[in-house]
Amino acid sequence: MPEEDFELYLSLLSRFLRLKSAQRDEIADELRDHLEARLEELAAQGMSREEAIRAALDEFGDAAELASHFTRAAHIRKRRLIMRLTFGSVAALAASLLVATAFWPESPQAPAPRNAVAQGLGDVPKRIPAGKSVATEDEDKTAVEKKLAKQLGKIEFASMPLGEVLEYIGDQIDIDILVVPEGDAGAAEQDSFVNLRVKRAKLSARTALDLVLEPLGLGYTIRDGLILVTSSAQASQIQVYNVRDLLRDVPLGGITTGVIGGTGGGMLAAWGTGDGMGMMQVADDGAEPGEPDETQLAQGFGGAGGGAAPPDMPRAGVKRMNRGMGGMGMGGEMPGGGGGGAGRWAGIGQTHSLAQVIATTIDPESWDSNGGNGSVVQYHELLVVKNSQAVHGKIKALLEMMRASAREIPAEGEGGRWQPEAPGAGAGGPAGPAPRPGTSAYGVAPPGAVDPASPSPDPLAPPNKK
Amino acid sequence: MAKFNPELMRGSLDLMVLSVLATGPKYGYLLQQELRNTSRGLVDVQAGTLYPLLHRLESDKLIRCKWDNSTGRRRKWYELTEPGRRRLSAQAREWHEYAECLRAMLAPVLDAVPRPA
């Protein structure tokens, strides 16, 4: 059926063009004209229509490959643009971080830890086996999961670069699939070619993604309505530990563990304008239901962050940004922390040495000081740790152990209330007054960002004084 | 003589396309034929190379396009822009000198190996 072949070829071609539909139509029209002109000439040479169609299609070659020539050319242009945007975004992030630090209180005597803020720190990119996604209740995630269930129909990738395959799948389900430009995943995007032909079965986008990523040792996570492709080994993530309670001369707070994003991607920052203090805070809109203004801000900034980490972003840039985000994450955390209590533990003097304790006792080879990928950095009373999920588990256990021994040391002042969310409070854990809604001392926490699990605001709680 | 190796033509294909367009507006298929004819069949550019190249030149504003719907199917015509014309004359000179240079360098080799009949 050469006539059908002809139409099929053109429709296949235009489906393989991962471009805007207007561009796609123009290219399809142009190539149709070319093919028809060729057919006319071959017919003039005395060839039958059927033969001519076969010959013309042969000359054109594989539809997927032909399409890839077009999309490659178009994407090179697009990438140049993204690079420009990227540098702008990094500069903006750096500037906002500076402002956030400038407003930073050196020694906050703030209300009790706002666990809500920590909870809102972002979405946990679970460490996942290659090609498997993580199901959560997160709304963004469910939306993405739904789209991933969409059937793609026939698939024909012939030696197509991974980046283009992902972009094609992304276009089909209307989701951006970004490759985290670090380690194996970044290299794979450049160097891997995908061969995948499925003619009869109708694949879901999810299965297609699994089939494409699994052989390459890659996996993906879903975040902020994006799909992030990472190497499974490299699925390290950043986590913020509030270790205030383990530091000398610092009032005991609760353990609040906020998670902000994974490698290269987690840009969940909000310009937390609270009550005008202009503090920076990391927020996950999913965890802050019912706070329209702040949530919108969070989304706005999150979007900018996402855009700032395109697949071809230089590694150094991403790393720097990750650190930057770590800083902001703490921005959200700090002012809420600290209580009026007098529980002290004299075990460890500086977070600096706590970082050393962690780096020397837990998987030493995984830290950058020993050539690994992990890092642990101190920021005031917070530890920002980037490492695998497994290491994070061990760190949590270690901190719990340290807190347990801290409890055996008699506390000086018993008072306030214990926070249900603060397992580290222990004997010396006189958590300060619960925050009144919307009036965090530093105006960082959005009024609605109160964790449902945290104690309800208590107007009778004692004022925040020692 | 066999067709030129695409690798060999890579740096000069833009210039060939611009020079063919210098003789008047053309659509893709016509351009492909003209390249083949003026090169006596030595330059054979595949559609997958030609069209992306045309689109790139277009986005660089060296050529511009016009859609023509009068023939029953849509046809995209390309023509040189003024910057394209300038680029062509500048590069034509450069390529000419390059070819001369290469010819002089290769002359001893070519003298030693006679051209196959």
Coordinates of C-alpha atoms in Angstrom, one line a residue:
Chain A
M1 CA 0.0 0.0 0.0
P2 CA 2.5 2.6 -1.1
E3 CA 0.0 5.5 -0.8
E4 CA -0.7 4.6 2.8
D5 CA 3.0 4.2 3.4
F6 CA 3.5 7.7 2.1
E7 CA 0.9 9.2 4.4
L8 CA 2.1 7.1 7.3
Y9 CA 5.6 8.2 6.7
L10 CA 4.6 11.8 6.9
S11 CA 2.5 11.5 10.0
L12 CA 5.2 9.4 11.6
L13 CA 7.7 12.0 10.7
S14 CA 5.7 14.9 12.2
R15 CA 5.1 12.9 15.3
F16 CA 8.8 12.4 15.7
L17 CA 9.5 16.1 15.4
R18 CA 9.7 17.3 18.9
L19 CA 8.9 20.8 18.1
K20 CA 6.1 23.2 18.5
S21 CA 3.1 22.1 16.5
A22 CA 3.3 25.2 14.2
Q23 CA 6.9 24.4 13.4
R24 CA 6.0 20.7 13.0
D25 CA 3.3 21.5 10.5
E26 CA 5.6 23.7 8.5
I27 CA 8.3 21.0 8.3
A28 CA 5.8 18.4 7.4
D29 CA 4.3 20.6 4.6
E30 CA 7.8 21.3 3.3
L31 CA 8.8 17.7 3.2
R32 CA 5.5 16.7 1.6
D33 CA 6.2 19.1 -1.2
H34 CA 9.6 17.7 -1.6
L35 CA 8.3 14.1 -1.7
E36 CA 5.6 15.0 -4.2
A37 CA 8.0 16.8 -6.4
R38 CA 10.3 13.8 -6.3
L39 CA 7.4 11.5 -7.2
E40 CA 6.5 13.7 -10.2
E41 CA 10.0 13.5 -11.5
L42 CA 10.2 9.8 -11.0
A43 CA 6.9 9.3 -12.7
A44 CA 8.1 11.5 -15.6
Q45 CA 11.0 9.0 -15.9
G46 CA 8.4 6.3 -16.5
M47 CA 8.3 4.9 -13.0
S48 CA 5.0 3.6 -11.7
R49 CA 3.5 5.5 -8.8
E50 CA 4.1 2.6 -6.4
E51 CA 7.7 2.2 -7.4
A52 CA 8.2 6.0 -7.2
I53 CA 6.8 6.2 -3.7
R54 CA 9.1 3.4 -2.5
A55 CA 12.1 5.0 -4.2
A56 CA 11.3 8.4 -2.8
L57 CA 10.8 7.1 0.8
D58 CA 14.0 5.1 0.5
E59 CA 15.9 8.3 -0.3
F60 CA 14.4 10.0 2.7
G61 CA 15.5 7.3 5.0
D62 CA 14.2 6.5 8.4
A63 CA 11.5 8.9 9.6
A64 CA 12.8 9.0 13.1
E65 CA 16.3 9.8 12.0
L66 CA 15.2 12.4 9.6
A67 CA 13.1 14.0 12.3
S68 CA 16.1 13.9 14.7
H69 CA 18.1 16.0 12.2
F70 CA 15.5 18.7 12.5
T71 CA 15.0 18.6 16.2
R72 CA 18.7 18.6 16.9
A73 CA 19.2 21.7 14.9
A74 CA 16.2 23.4 16.6
H75 CA 17.4 22.3 20.1
I76 CA 20.8 23.6 19.7
R77 CA 19.3 27.0 19.1
K78 CA 17.0 26.5 22.1
R79 CA 19.8 25.5 24.3
R80 CA 21.7 28.6 23.6
L81 CA 18.7 30.5 24.9
I82 CA 18.4 28.3 28.0
M83 CA 22.0 28.9 28.8
R84 CA 21.4 32.6 28.8
L85 CA 18.4 32.3 31.0
T86 CA 20.3 30.1 33.3
F87 CA 23.0 32.6 34.1
G88 CA 20.3 35.2 34.8
S89 CA 18.6 32.8 37.2
V90 CA 21.7 32.0 39.1
A91 CA 22.4 35.6 39.5
A92 CA 18.9 36.2 40.8
L93 CA 19.2 33.4 43.2
A94 CA 22.5 34.6 44.5
A95 CA 21.1 38.1 45.0
S96 CA 18.1 36.9 46.9
L97 CA 20.3 34.7 49.1
L98 CA 22.4 37.7 49.9
V99 CA 19.4 39.6 51.0
A100 CA 18.2 36.7 53.1
T101 CA 21.5 36.5 54.8
A102 CA 21.6 40.2 55.5
F103 CA 18.3 39.9 57.4
W104 CA 19.6 36.9 59.3
P105 CA 19.4 37.1 63.1
E106 CA 22.7 36.0 64.6
S107 CA 21.2 34.5 67.7
P108 CA 17.5 34.2 67.4
Q109 CA 15.4 34.1 70.6
A110 CA 12.5 33.1 68.6
P111 CA 9.4 31.1 69.4
A112 CA 9.6 27.4 69.4
P113 CA 10.6 25.6 66.2
R114 CA 8.1 25.8 63.5
N115 CA 7.9 22.3 62.5
A116 CA 5.6 23.4 59.9
V117 CA 8.4 25.2 58.1
A118 CA 10.6 22.2 58.2
Q119 CA 7.8 20.0 57.0
G120 CA 7.3 22.4 54.2
L121 CA 10.9 22.4 53.2
G122 CA 10.2 20.4 50.2
D123 CA 9.5 17.2 48.7
V124 CA 11.6 14.1 49.4
P125 CA 13.1 12.7 46.2
K126 CA 13.1 9.1 47.3
R127 CA 16.0 7.0 46.3
I128 CA 14.6 4.8 43.7
P129 CA 15.6 1.7 41.8
A130 CA 16.3 2.4 38.2
G131 CA 13.3 3.3 36.2
K132 CA 10.8 3.2 39.1
S133 CA 8.9 6.1 40.2
V134 CA 7.8 6.8 43.7
A135 CA 4.1 7.1 44.5
T136 CA 3.2 9.7 47.1
E137 CA 0.1 11.6 47.9
D138 CA 1.6 14.8 46.7
E139 CA -0.8 16.5 44.3
D140 CA 1.8 17.4 41.7
K141 CA 3.0 13.9 41.8
T142 CA -0.4 12.4 41.2
A143 CA -0.9 14.7 38.3
V144 CA 2.4 13.6 36.8
E145 CA 1.6 10.0 37.6
K146 CA -1.6 10.3 35.7
K147 CA 0.1 11.7 32.7
L148 CA 2.7 8.9 32.9
A149 CA -0.1 6.4 32.5
K150 CA -1.0 7.9 29.1
Q151 CA -0.5 5.5 26.3
L152 CA 2.0 6.5 23.7
G153 CA 1.1 4.0 21.0
K154 CA 3.8 2.8 18.7
I155 CA 7.3 3.7 19.5
E156 CA 10.3 3.9 17.2
F157 CA 13.5 5.3 18.5
A158 CA 16.4 4.4 16.2
S159 CA 19.7 5.5 17.6
M160 CA 18.2 8.6 19.0
P161 CA 20.1 10.5 21.7
L162 CA 18.7 10.1 25.1
G163 CA 18.0 13.8 25.5
E164 CA 15.8 13.8 22.5
V165 CA 14.0 10.6 23.4
L166 CA 13.1 12.1 26.8
E167 CA 12.0 15.3 25.2
Y168 CA 9.8 13.3 22.8
I169 CA 8.2 11.4 25.7
G170 CA 7.8 14.6 27.6
D171 CA 6.1 16.3 24.7
Q172 CA 3.7 13.4 24.3
I173 CA 2.5 13.7 27.9
D174 CA 3.1 17.4 28.3
I175 CA 5.6 17.2 31.1
D176 CA 9.2 18.4 31.2
I177 CA 11.6 15.7 31.7
L178 CA 14.9 17.1 32.8
V179 CA 18.2 15.2 33.1
V180 CA 20.0 16.2 36.3
P181 CA 23.3 17.2 34.8
E182 CA 25.5 15.5 37.3
G183 CA 27.3 12.2 37.2
D184 CA 26.1 9.3 35.1
A185 CA 22.8 10.9 34.1
G186 CA 24.5 14.0 32.7
A187 CA 27.0 11.9 30.8
A188 CA 24.3 9.5 29.6
E189 CA 22.3 12.4 28.1
Q190 CA 25.2 13.3 25.9
D191 CA 26.4 9.9 25.0
S192 CA 23.6 7.4 25.1
F193 CA 21.5 6.5 22.1
V194 CA 18.3 4.8 22.5
N195 CA 17.1 2.0 20.2
L196 CA 13.5 1.0 21.0
R197 CA 10.9 -0.2 18.7
V198 CA 7.5 -1.3 19.9
K199 CA 5.1 -1.8 17.0
R200 CA 2.2 -3.7 18.4
A201 CA 1.7 -3.1 22.1
K202 CA 0.6 0.3 23.3
L203 CA 3.1 1.4 25.8
S204 CA 2.3 3.8 28.6
A205 CA 4.7 6.7 29.0
R206 CA 5.8 5.2 32.2
T207 CA 6.7 1.9 30.7
A208 CA 8.5 3.6 27.8
L209 CA 10.5 5.7 30.3
D210 CA 11.4 2.5 32.2
L211 CA 12.4 0.8 29.0
V212 CA 14.6 3.7 28.0
L213 CA 16.2 4.4 31.4
E214 CA 16.7 1.1 33.0
P215 CA 19.3 -0.3 30.6
L216 CA 21.3 2.9 31.2
G217 CA 21.3 2.5 34.9
L218 CA 19.1 5.6 35.3
G219 CA 16.0 6.3 37.3
Y220 CA 13.7 9.2 37.7
T221 CA 12.0 11.1 40.4
I222 CA 8.9 13.3 40.2
R223 CA 9.1 16.7 41.7
D224 CA 7.2 20.0 41.2
G225 CA 5.4 18.6 38.2
L226 CA 8.6 17.7 36.6
I227 CA 10.3 14.4 36.0
L228 CA 13.9 14.4 36.9
V229 CA 16.2 11.8 35.5
T230 CA 19.1 10.9 37.8
S231 CA 21.5 8.0 37.9
S232 CA 20.3 5.5 40.4
A233 CA 23.6 5.5 42.2
Q234 CA 23.7 9.3 42.2
A235 CA 20.2 9.8 43.7
S236 CA 21.7 11.8 46.5
Q237 CA 19.6 14.4 48.1
I238 CA 20.0 17.3 50.4
Q239 CA 18.6 17.2 53.8
V240 CA 18.7 19.8 56.5
Y241 CA 19.2 18.8 60.1
N242 CA 18.4 21.1 63.0
V243 CA 21.1 20.2 65.5
R244 CA 20.6 23.1 67.8
D245 CA 19.8 20.8 70.6
L246 CA 23.1 19.1 70.3
L247 CA 25.1 22.3 70.6
R248 CA 26.4 23.8 73.7
D249 CA 24.7 26.9 75.1
V250 CA 21.9 26.7 72.7
P251 CA 18.4 26.3 73.9
L252 CA 17.0 23.0 73.0
G253 CA 14.7 22.9 70.1
G254 CA 13.0 20.1 68.5
I255 CA 14.6 18.0 65.8
T256 CA 13.3 19.3 62.6
T257 CA 14.4 17.7 59.5
G258 CA 13.6 19.5 56.4
V259 CA 14.3 18.1 53.1
I260 CA 15.0 20.3 50.2
G261 CA 15.3 18.7 46.9
G262 CA 17.8 16.4 45.4
T263 CA 20.8 16.9 43.2
G264 CA 20.4 19.7 40.9
G265 CA 16.7 20.1 41.0
G266 CA 15.0 21.0 44.2
M267 CA 14.4 24.7 43.8
L268 CA 11.5 25.0 46.1
A269 CA 12.1 28.4 47.3
A270 CA 9.7 31.1 48.2
W271 CA 10.2 34.7 48.9
G272 CA 8.6 34.5 52.2
T273 CA 7.3 37.9 52.7
G274 CA 5.4 36.9 55.8
D275 CA 4.9 40.2 57.5
G276 CA 7.3 42.2 55.5
M277 CA 10.6 41.1 56.9
G278 CA 11.6 39.6 53.6
M279 CA 13.0 36.4 54.9
M280 CA 13.8 33.6 52.6
Q281 CA 12.2 30.3 53.1
V282 CA 12.0 27.1 51.4
A283 CA 8.5 25.9 51.0
D284 CA 6.7 23.1 49.4
D285 CA 3.3 24.3 48.4
G286 CA 2.0 20.7 48.7
A287 CA 2.6 20.8 52.4
E288 CA 1.0 24.2 53.0
P289 CA -2.6 23.8 52.0
G290 CA -4.9 26.7 52.2
E291 CA -2.5 29.6 52.1
P292 CA -3.0 31.2 48.8
D293 CA -0.6 34.0 48.7
E294 CA 2.4 32.2 50.1
T295 CA 1.7 29.2 48.0
Q296 CA 1.7 31.2 44.9
L297 CA 4.9 32.8 45.7
A298 CA 6.4 29.4 46.4
Q299 CA 5.3 28.2 43.1
G300 CA 6.6 31.2 41.3
F301 CA 10.0 30.8 42.7
G302 CA 10.0 27.1 42.4
G303 CA 9.4 27.5 38.8
A304 CA 12.3 29.8 38.4
G305 CA 14.5 27.3 40.0
G306 CA 13.4 24.5 37.8
G307 CA 14.1 26.5 34.8
A308 CA 17.5 27.2 36.1
A309 CA 18.6 23.7 36.0
P310 CA 18.4 22.6 32.4
P311 CA 20.1 19.4 31.3
D312 CA 23.1 21.2 29.9
M313 CA 23.7 23.4 32.8
P314 CA 27.4 23.3 33.8
R315 CA 28.0 21.2 36.8
A316 CA 29.7 23.8 38.8
G317 CA 26.7 26.1 38.5
V318 CA 24.3 23.5 39.7
K319 CA 26.5 22.7 42.7
R320 CA 26.7 26.2 43.6
M321 CA 23.0 26.6 43.3
N322 CA 22.3 23.6 45.5
R323 CA 24.4 25.1 48.2
G324 CA 22.5 28.3 47.8
M325 CA 19.3 26.6 48.2
G326 CA 20.6 24.9 51.3
G327 CA 21.1 28.3 52.7
M328 CA 17.6 29.4 51.9
G329 CA 16.2 26.2 53.3
M330 CA 17.7 27.2 56.5
G331 CA 16.4 30.6 56.1
G332 CA 13.0 29.2 56.5
E333 CA 14.0 27.2 59.4
M334 CA 16.0 29.3 61.7
P335 CA 13.8 32.1 62.9
G336 CA 11.2 29.6 63.9
G337 CA 13.6 27.6 66.0
G338 CA 14.9 28.0 69.5
G339 CA 12.8 28.0 72.6
G340 CA 12.8 29.6 75.9
G341 CA 14.0 26.6 77.7
A342 CA 17.3 26.1 79.4
G343 CA 18.0 22.6 78.5
R344 CA 21.7 22.4 77.5
W345 CA 24.0 19.8 76.5
A346 CA 27.6 20.3 76.7
G347 CA 28.7 17.4 74.6
I348 CA 29.6 19.1 71.3
G349 CA 30.7 22.6 71.1
Q350 CA 30.4 23.3 67.4
T351 CA 28.4 22.1 64.5
H352 CA 31.7 22.0 62.7
S353 CA 32.8 19.1 64.8
L354 CA 29.4 17.5 64.6
A355 CA 29.9 17.5 60.8
Q356 CA 33.2 15.8 61.4
V357 CA 31.6 13.2 63.6
I358 CA 29.2 12.4 60.9
A359 CA 31.8 12.3 58.1
T360 CA 34.1 10.1 60.0
T361 CA 31.6 7.7 61.5
I362 CA 29.1 7.2 58.6
D363 CA 30.2 5.8 55.3
P364 CA 33.5 7.7 55.2
E365 CA 34.1 7.1 51.5
S366 CA 30.8 8.7 50.5
W367 CA 31.9 12.2 51.5
D368 CA 33.6 14.6 49.2
S369 CA 36.6 14.9 51.5
N370 CA 37.3 11.3 50.6
G371 CA 36.4 11.5 46.9
G372 CA 32.8 10.7 47.3
N373 CA 29.7 12.7 46.3
G374 CA 28.4 13.5 49.7
S375 CA 28.9 16.8 51.5
V376 CA 28.1 18.1 54.9
V377 CA 28.1 21.8 55.6
Q378 CA 27.3 23.7 58.7
Y379 CA 25.1 26.8 58.6
H380 CA 24.5 28.3 62.0
E381 CA 22.8 25.5 63.9
L382 CA 21.8 23.5 60.9
L383 CA 23.6 20.8 59.1
V384 CA 23.1 20.6 55.4
V385 CA 23.9 17.2 54.2
K386 CA 24.0 15.9 50.7
N387 CA 24.2 12.2 50.4
S388 CA 22.3 9.1 49.6
Q389 CA 19.0 8.1 51.3
A390 CA 20.9 5.3 53.1
V391 CA 23.4 7.7 54.6
H392 CA 20.6 10.1 55.7
G393 CA 19.0 7.2 57.5
K394 CA 22.3 6.6 59.4
I395 CA 22.7 10.2 60.2
K396 CA 19.2 10.3 61.6
A397 CA 20.0 7.3 63.8
L398 CA 23.2 8.8 64.9
L399 CA 21.6 12.1 65.9
E400 CA 18.9 10.2 67.8
M401 CA 21.6 8.3 69.7
M402 CA 23.3 11.6 70.6
R403 CA 20.0 13.0 71.7
A404 CA 19.3 10.0 73.8
S405 CA 22.5 10.5 75.7
A406 CA 21.8 14.2 76.0
R407 CA 18.6 13.3 77.8
E408 CA 20.6 11.6 80.5
I409 CA 22.2 14.9 81.4
P410 CA 19.9 16.7 83.8
A411 CA 18.3 19.8 82.4
E412 CA 18.7 23.1 84.2
G413 CA 15.3 24.4 83.5
E414 CA 12.2 22.5 83.1
G415 CA 9.4 24.4 81.6
G416 CA 7.3 25.1 78.6
R417 CA 5.7 22.3 76.7
W418 CA 7.1 19.4 74.9
Q419 CA 6.6 19.3 71.3
P420 CA 5.1 16.1 69.9
E421 CA 7.2 16.6 66.8
A422 CA 10.4 17.0 68.8
P423 CA 11.8 13.6 69.8
G424 CA 15.0 15.3 70.6
A425 CA 13.5 17.5 73.2
G426 CA 13.8 14.8 75.8
A427 CA 14.4 15.7 79.4
G428 CA 16.0 19.0 78.6
G429 CA 13.5 19.8 76.0
P430 CA 11.5 22.8 77.2
A431 CA 10.2 23.9 74.0
G432 CA 9.2 27.5 73.8
P433 CA 5.8 28.8 73.3
A434 CA 4.0 27.6 70.2
P435 CA 3.9 30.1 67.5
R436 CA 0.8 32.2 67.2
P437 CA -0.5 31.8 63.7
G438 CA 0.9 34.2 61.2
T439 CA 3.0 36.0 63.6
S440 CA 6.3 34.4 63.6
A441 CA 8.8 36.7 65.1
Y442 CA 10.7 37.1 61.9
G443 CA 7.8 36.9 59.6
V444 CA 9.2 34.0 57.7
A445 CA 6.6 31.4 58.2
P446 CA 3.5 31.8 56.1
P447 CA 0.5 32.0 58.4
G448 CA -1.0 28.9 56.9
A449 CA 2.1 26.8 57.1
V450 CA 1.4 25.2 60.3
D451 CA 1.9 21.5 60.3
P452 CA -1.2 19.7 61.2
A453 CA 0.8 17.5 63.5
S454 CA 2.4 20.3 65.4
P455 CA 0.7 21.6 68.5
S456 CA -2.2 23.9 68.0
P457 CA -1.4 27.5 68.7
D458 CA -1.7 28.3 72.3
P459 CA -2.5 31.9 73.2
L460 CA -1.9 31.2 76.8
A461 CA 1.7 30.0 76.2
P462 CA 4.2 32.0 78.1
P463 CA 5.9 34.7 76.2
N464 CA 9.2 33.9 74.7
K465 CA 11.5 34.7 77.6
K466 CA 14.0 32.8 79.6
Chain B
M1 CA 34.5 10.2 -9.7
A2 CA 32.5 9.3 -6.6
K3 CA 30.3 11.8 -4.7
F4 CA 32.0 14.0 -2.2
N5 CA 32.2 12.7 1.3
P6 CA 29.7 14.6 3.5
E7 CA 32.4 15.2 6.1
L8 CA 34.5 17.0 3.4
M9 CA 31.5 19.2 2.5
R10 CA 30.6 20.0 6.1
G11 CA 32.3 23.4 6.3
S12 CA 31.3 24.5 2.8
L13 CA 27.8 23.4 2.4
D14 CA 26.3 26.6 3.7
L15 CA 28.3 28.4 1.1
M16 CA 27.1 26.1 -1.6
V17 CA 23.5 26.6 -0.6
L18 CA 23.9 30.4 -0.5
S19 CA 25.6 30.4 -3.9
V20 CA 22.8 28.4 -5.5
L21 CA 20.2 30.8 -3.9
A22 CA 22.1 33.7 -5.3
T23 CA 20.8 32.9 -8.7
G24 CA 17.2 33.3 -7.5
P25 CA 14.6 32.0 -5.1
K26 CA 14.3 28.2 -4.9
Y27 CA 12.4 25.6 -2.9
G28 CA 14.1 22.7 -1.2
Y29 CA 13.7 20.1 -3.9
L30 CA 14.8 22.5 -6.6
L31 CA 17.8 23.5 -4.6
Q32 CA 18.8 19.9 -4.0
Q33 CA 18.7 19.3 -7.8
E34 CA 20.6 22.4 -8.6
L35 CA 23.3 21.5 -6.2
R36 CA 23.5 18.1 -7.9
N37 CA 23.5 19.5 -11.4
T38 CA 26.0 22.3 -10.9
S39 CA 28.4 19.9 -9.2
R40 CA 27.9 17.3 -12.0
G41 CA 26.4 14.9 -9.5
L42 CA 29.3 15.2 -7.0
V43 CA 27.4 17.1 -4.4
D44 CA 24.3 15.1 -3.3
V45 CA 22.7 16.5 -0.2
Q46 CA 20.2 14.4 1.7
A47 CA 16.9 16.0 2.7
G48 CA 17.8 15.3 6.3
T49 CA 20.8 17.5 5.9
L50 CA 19.5 20.1 3.5
Y51 CA 16.3 21.2 5.3
P52 CA 17.8 21.6 8.8
L53 CA 20.5 23.6 7.2
L54 CA 18.0 25.8 5.4
H55 CA 16.2 26.3 8.7
R56 CA 19.3 27.3 10.4
L57 CA 20.3 29.8 7.7
E58 CA 16.8 31.2 8.0
S59 CA 17.0 31.6 11.7
D60 CA 20.3 33.3 11.2
K61 CA 18.5 35.6 8.8
L62 CA 20.9 34.8 5.9
I63 CA 17.9 33.6 3.9
R64 CA 14.2 34.2 4.2
C65 CA 11.3 32.2 3.1
K66 CA 7.9 32.7 1.5
W67 CA 5.1 30.2 1.4
D68 CA 3.4 29.7 -2.0
N69 CA 0.0 28.1 -2.1
S70 CA -0.8 28.5 -5.7
T71 CA 0.3 25.1 -6.9
G72 CA -2.3 23.1 -4.9
R73 CA 0.1 22.2 -2.2
R74 CA 2.1 24.4 0.1
R75 CA 5.6 25.2 -1.2
K76 CA 8.3 27.0 0.8
W77 CA 10.6 29.2 -1.3
Y78 CA 13.9 30.5 0.0
E79 CA 15.8 33.5 -1.1
L80 CA 18.9 35.4 0.0
T81 CA 18.7 38.3 2.3
E82 CA 21.1 41.2 2.2
P83 CA 23.2 39.8 5.1
G84 CA 23.2 36.5 3.3
R85 CA 24.5 38.1 0.1
R86 CA 27.2 39.8 2.1
R87 CA 28.2 36.6 3.8
L88 CA 28.3 34.8 0.5
S89 CA 30.7 37.3 -1.1
A90 CA 32.9 37.4 1.9
Q91 CA 33.1 33.6 2.2
A92 CA 33.4 33.0 -1.5
R93 CA 36.7 34.9 -1.4
E94 CA 37.9 33.1 1.6
W95 CA 37.0 29.7 0.2
H96 CA 38.7 30.5 -3.1
E97 CA 41.9 31.3 -1.3
Y98 CA 41.6 28.2 0.9
A99 CA 41.1 26.1 -2.2
E100 CA 44.1 27.7 -3.9
C101 CA 46.2 27.1 -0.8
L102 CA 45.1 23.5 -0.6
R103 CA 45.7 23.0 -4.3
A104 CA 49.3 24.3 -4.0
M105 CA 49.9 22.1 -1.0
L106 CA 48.6 19.0 -2.7
A107 CA 50.2 19.7 -6.1
P108 CA 53.3 17.6 -5.4
V109 CA 51.2 14.7 -4.2
L110 CA 48.8 15.0 -7.2
D111 CA 51.7 15.1 -9.6
A112 CA 53.1 11.9 -8.1
V113 CA 49.7 10.1 -8.3
P114 CA 48.2 10.6 -11.7
R115 CA 44.5 11.0 -11.9
P116 CA 42.8 7.8 -12.8
A117 CA 41.4 7.8 -16.3

